[in-house]
Amino acid sequence: MTQLTHRPRRNRKTPTIREMVQENRISLTDLIFPLFLIEGNNKNSEVVSMPGIYRWSGDLLLKEIEACMNLGLTSFCLFPSISEHLKDKTAKESLNENGLYPATIREIKKQFPEAVIMTDVAMDPYSSDGHDGFVKDGKILNDETLQILAQMALVQAHAGADIIGPSDMMDGRVGVIRQTLDDNNFTEVSIMSYTAKYASAFYGPFRDALDSAPKFGDKKTYQMNPANSREAILEAELDMNEGADFLMVKPALSYLDVIKTLNDNFNLPIAAYNVSGEYAMVKAAAEKKWIDGDKVRDEILLSIKRAGASVILTYFAKEYAMSLKK
Ligand code: PBG
């Protein structure tokens, strides 16, 4: 007999032992389900490039949230699709307390106070320029944008948001938002900062869903260069010092190393956004029967967790919850 002292296969010999030594697991409470909101009543439409993902009018969105909560999902991130005629250069509609977004948040928190509602702070859904910041002479102005973002966060906090998610990548926004929330007695409202948000082609289907693509140029003067990881540490230091409660990496799959770097270096919970394009690729390949979509989904979620994200924003949340019921 060969004298092997180490036989790692012993820990893989039965399903029970494999489970016993399993290092990472996905629980439903790790997941945040992004949801798209549209105007109107009793309306929904599937996002063409995201099979299984719908834009919902407020009334149907409430039903969707209820269905998700019955499956054990607890947390939701809302994105509004704003009519073109309400868009302008200063994203004025984002500060309308009675606008689609705040009104829907209020209704959700009234009906489901225990649901965790995360909101999106950025100008792009409301901006006629389609950029996350205020545009002048073709430039995205940082400091002029900060006040708009802070007021937007305040409107969302008033409406009942539990977690504010600045997705804009302006410098200094976490600090200004934190200060504004605190000055208005919203000390308990959390900030999940899109800390390392890369200028990524993986956002394509999301921009289709919201009609929010930039009207000129790209987002490279504010979103990060995919080639960089040390810069993510710089962003994380700033966000932590400015008062962020969570640090997010986005997208997730091409940036697992960045998730790990932040998790190794910062004692805040790390979140990862498994974005629209990552979802779309799996769905497209599964539709062609080139991959087993369910197994790939589970492997992807685990890989993000293993890299060090304790929170995952993912369009797979509901179908993953449903798969556990089977
Ligand atoms: C914009 C925003 C984007 C996403 C979330 N917030 C797109 C962008 O930066 O253009 C993308 C999410 C996804 O692709 O799933 N503030």
XYZ file of C-alpha atoms and ligand atoms in Angstrom:
342
model
C 0.000 0.000 0.000
C 1.230 3.520 -0.684
C 1.841 5.471 2.493
C -0.061 8.697 1.869
C -0.500 10.744 5.064
C -2.682 13.339 3.441
C -5.752 12.318 1.538
C -7.961 15.390 1.070
C -10.450 13.183 -0.745
C -11.503 11.706 2.642
C -13.316 15.000 3.283
C -15.200 14.634 0.030
C -16.351 11.044 0.379
C -20.065 11.559 1.097
C -22.547 14.385 0.611
C -22.869 14.791 4.392
C -19.148 15.079 4.953
C -18.808 17.453 2.024
C -21.451 19.634 3.621
C -19.796 19.360 7.021
C -16.546 20.795 5.684
C -18.147 23.326 3.356
C -16.530 26.703 4.007
C -19.064 29.068 2.489
C -22.839 29.127 2.168
C -25.359 31.540 0.754
C -28.200 32.487 3.046
C -31.162 34.436 1.785
C -30.348 37.196 4.272
C -27.058 37.776 2.380
C -28.955 38.760 -0.738
C -30.386 42.066 -1.922
C -32.799 41.859 -4.842
C -32.666 44.843 -7.243
C -36.117 45.856 -8.502
C -37.107 48.210 -11.340
C -39.980 50.628 -10.830
C -42.090 52.257 -13.572
C -45.010 54.710 -13.600
C -48.593 53.585 -13.867
C -50.943 50.962 -12.539
C -51.104 47.244 -13.070
C -48.201 47.408 -15.501
C -45.168 45.235 -15.945
C -42.741 44.550 -18.740
C -39.889 42.119 -18.938
C -36.437 43.562 -19.608
C -35.527 42.034 -22.972
C -31.862 41.540 -22.132
C -32.684 40.215 -18.630
C -35.128 37.299 -18.986
C -37.137 36.839 -15.785
C -36.571 40.417 -14.606
C -39.462 42.870 -14.866
C -40.156 46.561 -14.522
C -43.124 46.948 -12.200
C -45.615 49.712 -11.556
C -45.871 50.516 -7.828
C -48.935 48.352 -7.129
C -47.394 45.268 -8.752
C -44.036 45.987 -7.133
C -45.708 45.671 -3.737
C -47.036 42.253 -4.744
C -43.605 41.222 -5.988
C -42.004 42.266 -2.706
C -44.619 40.332 -0.780
C -43.978 37.225 -2.893
C -40.231 37.581 -2.329
C -40.656 38.022 1.403
C -42.765 34.868 1.521
C -39.799 33.090 -0.062
C -37.526 34.378 2.707
C -35.904 37.333 0.950
C -35.556 40.313 3.255
C -33.841 43.089 1.324
C -34.523 45.025 -1.848
C -32.793 47.733 -3.839
C -35.084 49.949 -5.906
C -34.308 51.665 -9.201
C -36.800 54.034 -10.848
C -37.424 54.472 -14.545
C -38.305 58.140 -14.976
C -40.328 59.470 -17.942
C -38.220 61.436 -20.425
C -40.327 64.592 -19.956
C -39.403 64.722 -16.250
C -35.665 64.628 -16.917
C -33.603 67.803 -16.852
C -30.037 68.988 -16.299
C -30.307 69.235 -12.497
C -32.279 66.012 -11.965
C -34.955 68.112 -10.275
C -37.450 65.240 -10.210
C -35.180 63.334 -7.820
C -35.995 65.935 -5.135
C -39.761 65.732 -5.606
C -41.093 64.290 -2.321
C -44.224 63.143 -4.159
C -42.362 61.723 -7.122
C -42.701 58.089 -8.193
C -39.692 56.910 -6.205
C -40.296 58.430 -2.728
C -44.040 57.734 -2.938
C -43.397 54.066 -3.679
C -40.814 53.739 -0.915
C -43.306 55.204 1.575
C -45.947 52.710 0.478
C -43.570 49.748 0.712
C -42.407 50.706 4.209
C -46.028 51.191 5.268
C -47.089 47.752 4.092
C -43.839 45.917 4.888
C -42.028 47.769 7.678
C -39.721 44.792 8.190
C -38.441 44.799 4.581
C -35.004 46.362 4.200
C -35.188 48.989 1.464
C -32.022 50.238 -0.172
C -32.226 53.214 -2.489
C -30.070 54.535 -5.314
C -28.446 57.960 -5.155
C -27.171 59.215 -8.521
C -28.449 61.694 -11.072
C -28.580 59.433 -14.126
C -32.187 58.170 -13.939
C -33.409 61.803 -13.718
C -30.781 63.587 -15.809
C -31.399 64.698 -19.398
C -27.659 64.135 -19.910
C -27.841 60.564 -18.628
C -24.830 61.136 -16.400
C -24.489 60.480 -12.681
C -23.344 64.053 -12.040
C -24.157 67.608 -13.088
C -22.911 68.359 -16.607
C -21.549 71.720 -17.770
C -19.780 72.288 -21.090
C -19.402 68.546 -21.540
C -17.776 68.068 -18.122
C -19.169 66.252 -15.097
C -18.774 68.670 -12.189
C -17.997 67.069 -8.852
C -18.735 69.589 -6.115
C -21.854 70.990 -7.808
C -23.213 67.430 -7.852
C -22.647 66.768 -4.146
C -25.440 69.019 -2.908
C -27.953 67.454 -5.288
C -26.931 63.969 -4.143
C -27.213 64.913 -0.482
C -30.699 66.361 -0.992
C -31.694 63.252 -2.956
C -30.533 61.071 -0.078
C -32.526 63.202 2.336
C -35.736 62.823 0.305
C -35.190 59.063 0.266
C -34.510 58.924 4.002
C -37.718 60.913 4.638
C -39.582 58.371 2.541
C -38.285 55.552 4.763
C -35.145 54.197 3.096
C -33.120 51.933 5.397
C -29.912 52.019 3.348
C -28.805 54.790 1.005
C -26.716 53.574 -1.940
C -24.668 56.304 -3.634
C -23.816 54.812 -7.040
C -22.473 57.982 -8.629
C -18.714 57.865 -7.816
C -18.330 61.614 -7.159
C -15.490 62.402 -4.738
C -16.619 63.223 -1.215
C -20.252 62.212 -1.582
C -20.347 59.766 1.308
C -19.210 62.466 3.739
C -21.667 65.055 2.459
C -24.554 62.574 2.497
C -23.667 61.368 6.032
C -23.489 64.946 7.304
C -26.798 65.909 5.690
C -28.550 62.819 7.063
C -27.167 63.436 10.549
C -28.081 67.130 10.497
C -31.652 66.036 9.818
C -31.766 63.387 12.541
C -31.386 60.427 10.205
C -28.442 59.058 12.153
C -29.857 55.532 11.835
C -30.053 55.504 8.061
C -27.136 53.484 6.671
C -24.901 54.177 3.691
C -23.803 51.385 1.389
C -21.266 53.096 -0.777
C -20.564 51.959 -4.315
C -16.897 52.205 -3.361
C -15.093 50.490 -6.200
C -17.454 50.971 -9.096
C -15.764 50.327 -12.400
C -16.528 51.841 -15.815
C -17.886 48.554 -17.073
C -19.537 47.187 -20.192
C -21.451 44.809 -17.912
C -24.036 47.534 -17.125
C -25.575 47.432 -20.617
C -28.831 45.589 -19.815
C -29.453 47.804 -16.763
C -29.244 50.923 -18.919
C -31.741 49.295 -21.323
C -34.070 48.643 -18.391
C -34.030 52.260 -17.224
C -33.262 54.082 -20.456
C -30.406 55.676 -18.552
C -27.451 55.408 -20.907
C -25.286 58.565 -21.073
C -26.400 60.890 -23.882
C -22.769 61.668 -24.738
C -19.389 60.222 -23.877
C -18.888 57.579 -21.210
C -18.512 57.432 -17.433
C -14.733 57.053 -17.320
C -14.044 60.358 -15.575
C -15.856 59.122 -12.488
C -16.138 55.321 -12.613
C -12.881 53.409 -12.142
C -10.537 51.975 -14.726
C -10.951 48.149 -14.812
C -7.158 47.856 -14.859
C -6.773 49.187 -11.302
C -6.943 47.560 -7.881
C -4.784 49.764 -5.629
C -7.122 52.613 -6.489
C -9.934 50.567 -4.909
C -8.062 50.707 -1.599
C -7.833 54.477 -1.877
C -11.575 54.740 -2.554
C -12.307 52.396 0.358
C -10.172 54.423 2.775
C -12.009 57.580 1.806
C -15.480 56.016 2.059
C -14.711 54.429 5.412
C -13.395 57.712 6.801
C -16.405 59.573 5.429
C -18.742 57.250 7.331
C -19.822 54.441 4.993
C -21.399 51.406 6.700
C -20.768 48.996 3.825
C -18.205 49.030 1.009
C -19.423 47.741 -2.324
C -17.513 46.386 -5.317
C -19.229 46.500 -8.693
C -19.360 44.490 -10.951
C -18.642 41.306 -9.013
C -17.327 38.538 -11.253
C -14.486 40.242 -13.071
C -13.538 41.909 -9.780
C -13.375 39.030 -7.287
C -9.785 40.039 -6.516
C -10.971 43.515 -5.563
C -13.632 42.035 -3.270
C -10.932 39.989 -1.568
C -8.555 42.933 -1.266
C -11.194 45.083 0.415
C -12.317 42.243 2.682
C -8.714 41.607 3.748
C -8.036 45.257 4.497
C -11.234 46.794 5.883
C -13.338 45.851 8.860
C -16.600 46.909 7.291
C -18.989 44.472 5.629
C -18.162 44.100 1.938
C -20.959 43.999 -0.607
C -20.721 42.983 -4.248
C -23.072 43.839 -7.097
C -23.577 40.912 -9.436
C -24.661 43.220 -12.255
C -27.088 43.057 -15.153
C -24.593 41.916 -17.801
C -23.392 39.089 -15.580
C -26.981 37.929 -15.203
C -27.695 38.321 -18.922
C -24.710 36.186 -19.958
C -25.834 33.270 -17.815
C -29.409 33.517 -19.062
C -28.357 33.703 -22.710
C -26.027 30.720 -22.512
C -28.567 28.703 -20.513
C -31.277 29.470 -23.070
C -29.047 27.941 -25.733
C -28.520 24.990 -23.381
C -24.778 25.603 -23.513
C -24.579 25.677 -19.713
C -26.752 24.539 -16.827
C -28.006 27.970 -15.738
C -29.099 26.951 -12.224
C -25.782 25.315 -11.365
C -23.799 28.187 -12.846
C -25.905 30.643 -10.834
C -25.206 28.814 -7.572
C -21.492 28.590 -8.363
C -21.341 32.306 -9.183
C -23.050 33.314 -5.931
C -20.718 31.081 -3.931
C -17.646 32.463 -5.675
C -18.642 36.010 -4.738
C -19.154 34.955 -1.129
C -15.884 33.032 -1.082
C -14.024 36.080 -2.376
C -15.204 37.923 0.728
C -18.534 39.616 0.054
C -20.980 39.138 2.901
C -23.734 40.931 0.993
C -24.616 40.234 -2.646
C -26.880 42.359 -4.812
C -28.127 39.990 -7.474
C -30.917 39.604 -10.032
C -30.746 35.889 -9.214
C -32.074 36.486 -5.674
C -35.674 35.452 -6.287
C -34.948 32.406 -8.425
C -32.301 31.316 -5.928
C -34.880 31.597 -3.115
C -37.334 29.603 -5.226
C -34.749 26.917 -5.918
C -34.420 26.318 -2.174
C -38.147 25.550 -1.907
C -37.916 22.732 -4.453
C -26.146 54.187 -12.217
C -26.183 52.708 -11.928
C -25.808 51.726 -12.840
C -26.039 50.495 -12.235
C -26.563 50.751 -10.963
N -26.634 52.130 -10.785
C -25.322 51.814 -14.236
C -24.321 52.821 -14.589
O -23.462 53.210 -13.784
O -24.391 53.264 -15.725
C -25.785 49.181 -12.904
C -26.384 47.971 -12.316
C -26.383 46.786 -13.217
O -25.798 46.755 -14.319
O -27.004 45.795 -12.820
N -26.026 55.066 -11.177
